[in-house]
Structures are given as C-alpha cells and as structure tokens.
C-alpha cells in the first residue's frame, strides 16, 4: 500500500517529502524583527501579501536618492502574463506561472510551483504614482517608483547657538 505523495510506476517507487529545517524560537523572533525593521525603514512601503495561489514571487526593494526600485523574481513568466496596476496608493502585481509539460509526456517528479499570484504594496505618499514605469527582462520585473519633487528637497542643517 502506498503512502501519501508516493507513486509506483513500473516497479519504480518514489516518495516526495518536503524538508523543513528545524527552527528555534530565536530564528522565528529574528525573522519577525527583521521584517519589522524592513517595513519601518522604507517609510511606509509595506508589503501586504495577498496570495491567490501557491506561488509568491520574491521581491527586493532598493531606495535611491530620487526613487524606489522594486524587483520581483518571475522566472519563466512572460510579460504578457503579468498585470501591474496602481489604485488609491496601492501597487498591485498579479499574474500566473503556467506549467509547460508537453502533450504525451508524464511528469514523474516536480518541485516547481504553478498558479496565479498576487502581491500588493502600499505606496508611501512620496511616490509619484503617475510616473511609475516597469521593465521585464531575464525573469526579473523591475518597477521604478519615482519620488515626488517635494520629497527630493534636501535636508536643511540648523546650527545650534
């Protein structure tokens, strides 16, 4: 009798198990603290994940003098399969990772994830929503979030008497 996630084909049996490394309380607390720091440091550019499938693309956020740059890992996803929109200060990135198993073939083992995804980000008031631009190249979606001119004013130093 075969157990869950175990397949037997032509005398070949394989069990696919996901491995989760053991974590300590410290590891969990450290992750939470880093997430909190990440959210606080970037002046309100908060990651509010809304998932509609098993796939959640990883992101990287950079801050430059005149803009934020959000990079999203989307390997194997065509730009036609991604939708980016902004509404009421929320940036939404939605799409789908499609399977590519050929007709007549049978998948014996797959660790890839397929399905729809949705990521949302609350934009800080310093971002100029009308000037947002995106480029998709080599599996990386790069979204440039320019800062408003008012946000680019340099800090004025005050002398203490």
mmCIF file of C-alpha atoms in Angstrom:
data_model
loop_
_atom_site.group_PDB
_atom_site.id
_atom_site.type_symbol
_atom_site.label_atom_id
_atom_site.label_comp_id
_atom_site.label_asym_id
_atom_site.label_seq_id
_atom_site.Cartn_x
_atom_site.Cartn_y
_atom_site.Cartn_z
ATOM 1 C CA UNK A 1 0.000 0.000 0.000
ATOM 2 C CA UNK A 2 1.386 3.414 -0.992
ATOM 3 C CA UNK A 3 1.539 6.316 1.416
ATOM 4 C CA UNK A 4 0.576 9.923 0.667
ATOM 5 C CA UNK A 5 2.822 11.528 -2.019
ATOM 6 C CA UNK A 6 4.270 8.185 -3.033
ATOM 7 C CA UNK A 7 3.955 6.871 -6.554
ATOM 8 C CA UNK A 8 4.730 3.460 -8.018
ATOM 9 C CA UNK A 9 5.151 3.088 -11.759
ATOM 10 C CA UNK A 10 6.641 0.072 -13.488
ATOM 11 C CA UNK A 11 8.407 -1.209 -10.364
ATOM 12 C CA UNK A 12 9.759 2.259 -9.507
ATOM 13 C CA UNK A 13 8.598 3.747 -6.193
ATOM 14 C CA UNK A 14 9.457 7.239 -5.022
ATOM 15 C CA UNK A 15 8.287 9.302 -2.100
ATOM 16 C CA UNK A 16 8.426 13.085 -2.347
ATOM 17 C CA UNK A 17 8.779 14.768 1.019
ATOM 18 C CA UNK A 18 9.327 18.453 1.716
ATOM 19 C CA UNK A 19 12.179 19.120 4.122
ATOM 20 C CA UNK A 20 11.779 21.852 6.689
ATOM 21 C CA UNK A 21 14.886 22.681 8.704
ATOM 22 C CA UNK A 22 14.359 22.869 12.424
ATOM 23 C CA UNK A 23 13.956 26.393 13.678
ATOM 24 C CA UNK A 24 14.395 27.763 17.136
ATOM 25 C CA UNK A 25 12.383 30.420 18.897
ATOM 26 C CA UNK A 26 15.318 32.774 18.281
ATOM 27 C CA UNK A 27 15.139 32.151 14.499
ATOM 28 C CA UNK A 28 11.443 32.966 14.426
ATOM 29 C CA UNK A 29 11.910 36.127 16.527
ATOM 30 C CA UNK A 30 14.862 37.262 14.411
ATOM 31 C CA UNK A 31 12.787 36.911 11.239
ATOM 32 C CA UNK A 32 9.951 38.944 12.712
ATOM 33 C CA UNK A 33 12.290 41.653 13.926
ATOM 34 C CA UNK A 34 13.966 41.937 10.517
ATOM 35 C CA UNK A 35 10.565 42.132 8.808
ATOM 36 C CA UNK A 36 9.529 44.920 11.188
ATOM 37 C CA UNK A 37 12.778 46.806 10.536
ATOM 38 C CA UNK A 38 12.342 46.390 6.775
ATOM 39 C CA UNK A 39 8.846 47.837 6.883
ATOM 40 C CA UNK A 40 9.791 50.714 9.178
ATOM 41 C CA UNK A 41 12.963 51.679 7.305
ATOM 42 C CA UNK A 42 11.292 52.105 3.953
ATOM 43 C CA UNK A 43 8.935 54.865 5.106
ATOM 44 C CA UNK A 44 5.656 53.104 4.617
ATOM 45 C CA UNK A 45 6.366 50.959 1.541
ATOM 46 C CA UNK A 46 4.712 47.997 3.185
ATOM 47 C CA UNK A 47 4.476 44.516 1.778
ATOM 48 C CA UNK A 48 0.952 43.300 2.205
ATOM 49 C CA UNK A 49 0.867 39.866 0.646
ATOM 50 C CA UNK A 50 -2.359 38.686 -0.871
ATOM 51 C CA UNK A 51 -1.875 35.246 -2.312
ATOM 52 C CA UNK A 52 -4.263 33.603 -4.726
ATOM 53 C CA UNK A 53 -2.154 30.501 -5.275
ATOM 54 C CA UNK A 54 0.883 28.596 -4.113
ATOM 55 C CA UNK A 55 3.374 30.851 -5.873
ATOM 56 C CA UNK A 56 4.600 34.023 -4.186
ATOM 57 C CA UNK A 57 7.321 35.813 -6.132
ATOM 58 C CA UNK A 58 10.238 37.082 -4.084
ATOM 59 C CA UNK A 59 10.901 40.812 -4.071
ATOM 60 C CA UNK A 60 13.792 43.156 -3.410
ATOM 61 C CA UNK A 61 13.343 46.829 -2.554
ATOM 62 C CA UNK A 62 16.047 49.424 -3.143
ATOM 63 C CA UNK A 63 15.940 53.098 -2.281
ATOM 64 C CA UNK A 64 17.790 55.602 -4.422
ATOM 65 C CA UNK A 65 18.005 59.350 -3.962
ATOM 66 C CA UNK A 66 15.185 60.024 -6.431
ATOM 67 C CA UNK A 67 13.218 56.747 -6.456
ATOM 68 C CA UNK A 68 12.450 53.342 -5.025
ATOM 69 C CA UNK A 69 13.138 50.285 -7.184
ATOM 70 C CA UNK A 70 11.102 47.144 -6.635
ATOM 71 C CA UNK A 71 12.499 43.975 -8.232
ATOM 72 C CA UNK A 72 10.279 40.913 -8.495
ATOM 73 C CA UNK A 73 11.593 37.447 -9.385
ATOM 74 C CA UNK A 74 9.397 35.945 -12.108
ATOM 75 C CA UNK A 75 11.427 33.175 -13.766
ATOM 76 C CA UNK A 76 9.699 31.658 -16.753
ATOM 77 C CA UNK A 77 6.849 34.190 -16.677
ATOM 78 C CA UNK A 78 6.164 36.142 -19.856
ATOM 79 C CA UNK A 79 5.458 39.857 -19.544
ATOM 80 C CA UNK A 80 2.058 39.241 -21.174
ATOM 81 C CA UNK A 81 1.140 37.092 -18.144
ATOM 82 C CA UNK A 82 1.774 39.916 -15.627
ATOM 83 C CA UNK A 83 -0.586 42.752 -14.760
ATOM 84 C CA UNK A 84 0.597 45.823 -12.817
ATOM 85 C CA UNK A 85 -1.790 48.493 -11.560
ATOM 86 C CA UNK A 86 -1.980 51.323 -9.017
ATOM 87 C CA UNK A 87 -5.173 52.373 -7.277
ATOM 88 C CA UNK A 88 -5.603 54.543 -4.171
ATOM 89 C CA UNK A 89 -1.921 54.303 -3.249
ATOM 90 C CA UNK A 90 -1.698 50.521 -3.607
ATOM 91 C CA UNK A 91 0.560 48.872 -6.199
ATOM 92 C CA UNK A 92 -0.791 45.506 -7.365
ATOM 93 C CA UNK A 93 1.233 42.887 -9.257
ATOM 94 C CA UNK A 94 -0.789 39.916 -10.482
ATOM 95 C CA UNK A 95 -0.058 37.095 -12.885
ATOM 96 C CA UNK A 96 0.243 33.408 -13.466
ATOM 97 C CA UNK A 97 3.045 30.872 -13.669
ATOM 98 C CA UNK A 98 1.935 28.324 -16.252
ATOM 99 C CA UNK A 99 3.072 24.726 -16.464
ATOM 100 C CA UNK A 100 4.892 23.603 -19.560
ATOM 101 C CA UNK A 101 4.507 19.817 -19.590
ATOM 102 C CA UNK A 102 4.405 18.633 -23.199
ATOM 103 C CA UNK A 103 1.431 16.687 -24.526
ATOM 104 C CA UNK A 104 2.046 12.959 -24.401
ATOM 105 C CA UNK A 105 4.584 13.241 -21.590
ATOM 106 C CA UNK A 106 4.075 12.323 -17.974
ATOM 107 C CA UNK A 107 5.591 14.268 -15.098
ATOM 108 C CA UNK A 108 7.226 11.872 -12.630
ATOM 109 C CA UNK A 109 8.556 14.455 -10.194
ATOM 110 C CA UNK A 110 8.175 18.219 -9.980
ATOM 111 C CA UNK A 111 9.307 20.704 -7.365
ATOM 112 C CA UNK A 112 8.166 23.663 -9.436
ATOM 113 C CA UNK A 113 5.221 25.790 -8.371
ATOM 114 C CA UNK A 114 2.495 26.867 -10.758
ATOM 115 C CA UNK A 115 -0.555 29.010 -10.417
ATOM 116 C CA UNK A 116 -1.808 32.532 -10.031
ATOM 117 C CA UNK A 117 -0.151 35.072 -7.772
ATOM 118 C CA UNK A 118 -0.985 38.487 -6.404
ATOM 119 C CA UNK A 119 1.339 40.833 -4.489
ATOM 120 C CA UNK A 120 0.206 44.195 -3.163
ATOM 121 C CA UNK A 121 2.283 47.066 -1.794
ATOM 122 C CA UNK A 122 1.079 50.180 -0.015
ATOM 123 C CA UNK A 123 2.967 53.102 -1.519
ATOM 124 C CA UNK A 124 4.248 55.952 0.628
ATOM 125 C CA UNK A 125 2.861 59.401 -0.141
ATOM 126 C CA UNK A 126 6.295 60.403 -1.504
ATOM 127 C CA UNK A 127 5.886 58.195 -4.618
ATOM 128 C CA UNK A 128 4.666 59.831 -7.840
ATOM 129 C CA UNK A 129 2.096 57.235 -8.961
ATOM 130 C CA UNK A 130 1.724 58.871 -12.400
ATOM 131 C CA UNK A 131 5.397 58.299 -13.243
ATOM 132 C CA UNK A 132 5.743 54.601 -12.294
ATOM 133 C CA UNK A 133 7.450 52.531 -15.004
ATOM 134 C CA UNK A 134 8.226 48.812 -15.346
ATOM 135 C CA UNK A 135 10.677 46.663 -17.310
ATOM 136 C CA UNK A 136 10.620 42.846 -17.544
ATOM 137 C CA UNK A 137 13.905 41.217 -18.549
ATOM 138 C CA UNK A 138 15.608 37.879 -17.851
ATOM 139 C CA UNK A 139 12.979 36.753 -15.342
ATOM 140 C CA UNK A 140 13.161 39.959 -13.281
ATOM 141 C CA UNK A 141 10.367 42.516 -13.231
ATOM 142 C CA UNK A 142 11.803 45.886 -12.218
ATOM 143 C CA UNK A 143 9.374 48.617 -11.200
ATOM 144 C CA UNK A 144 10.701 52.156 -10.802
ATOM 145 C CA UNK A 145 8.733 54.190 -8.266
ATOM 146 C CA UNK A 146 9.929 57.806 -8.658
ATOM 147 C CA UNK A 147 9.696 60.137 -5.680
ATOM 148 C CA UNK A 148 7.692 63.335 -5.936
ATOM 149 C CA UNK A 149 9.704 66.529 -6.349
ATOM 150 C CA UNK A 150 8.592 67.704 -2.898
ATOM 151 C CA UNK A 151 10.209 64.601 -1.403
ATOM 152 C CA UNK A 152 13.559 65.363 -3.068
ATOM 153 C CA UNK A 153 14.183 68.559 -1.090
ATOM 154 C CA UNK A 154 17.480 68.283 0.721
ATOM 155 C CA UNK A 155 17.595 68.431 4.460
ATOM 156 C CA UNK A 156 18.492 71.836 5.873
ATOM 157 C CA UNK A 157 21.018 71.796 8.717
ATOM 158 C CA UNK A 158 20.277 74.077 11.677
ATOM 159 C CA UNK A 159 23.189 75.433 13.697
ATOM 160 C CA UNK A 160 22.872 75.290 17.433
ATOM 161 C CA UNK A 161 23.698 78.627 19.085
#
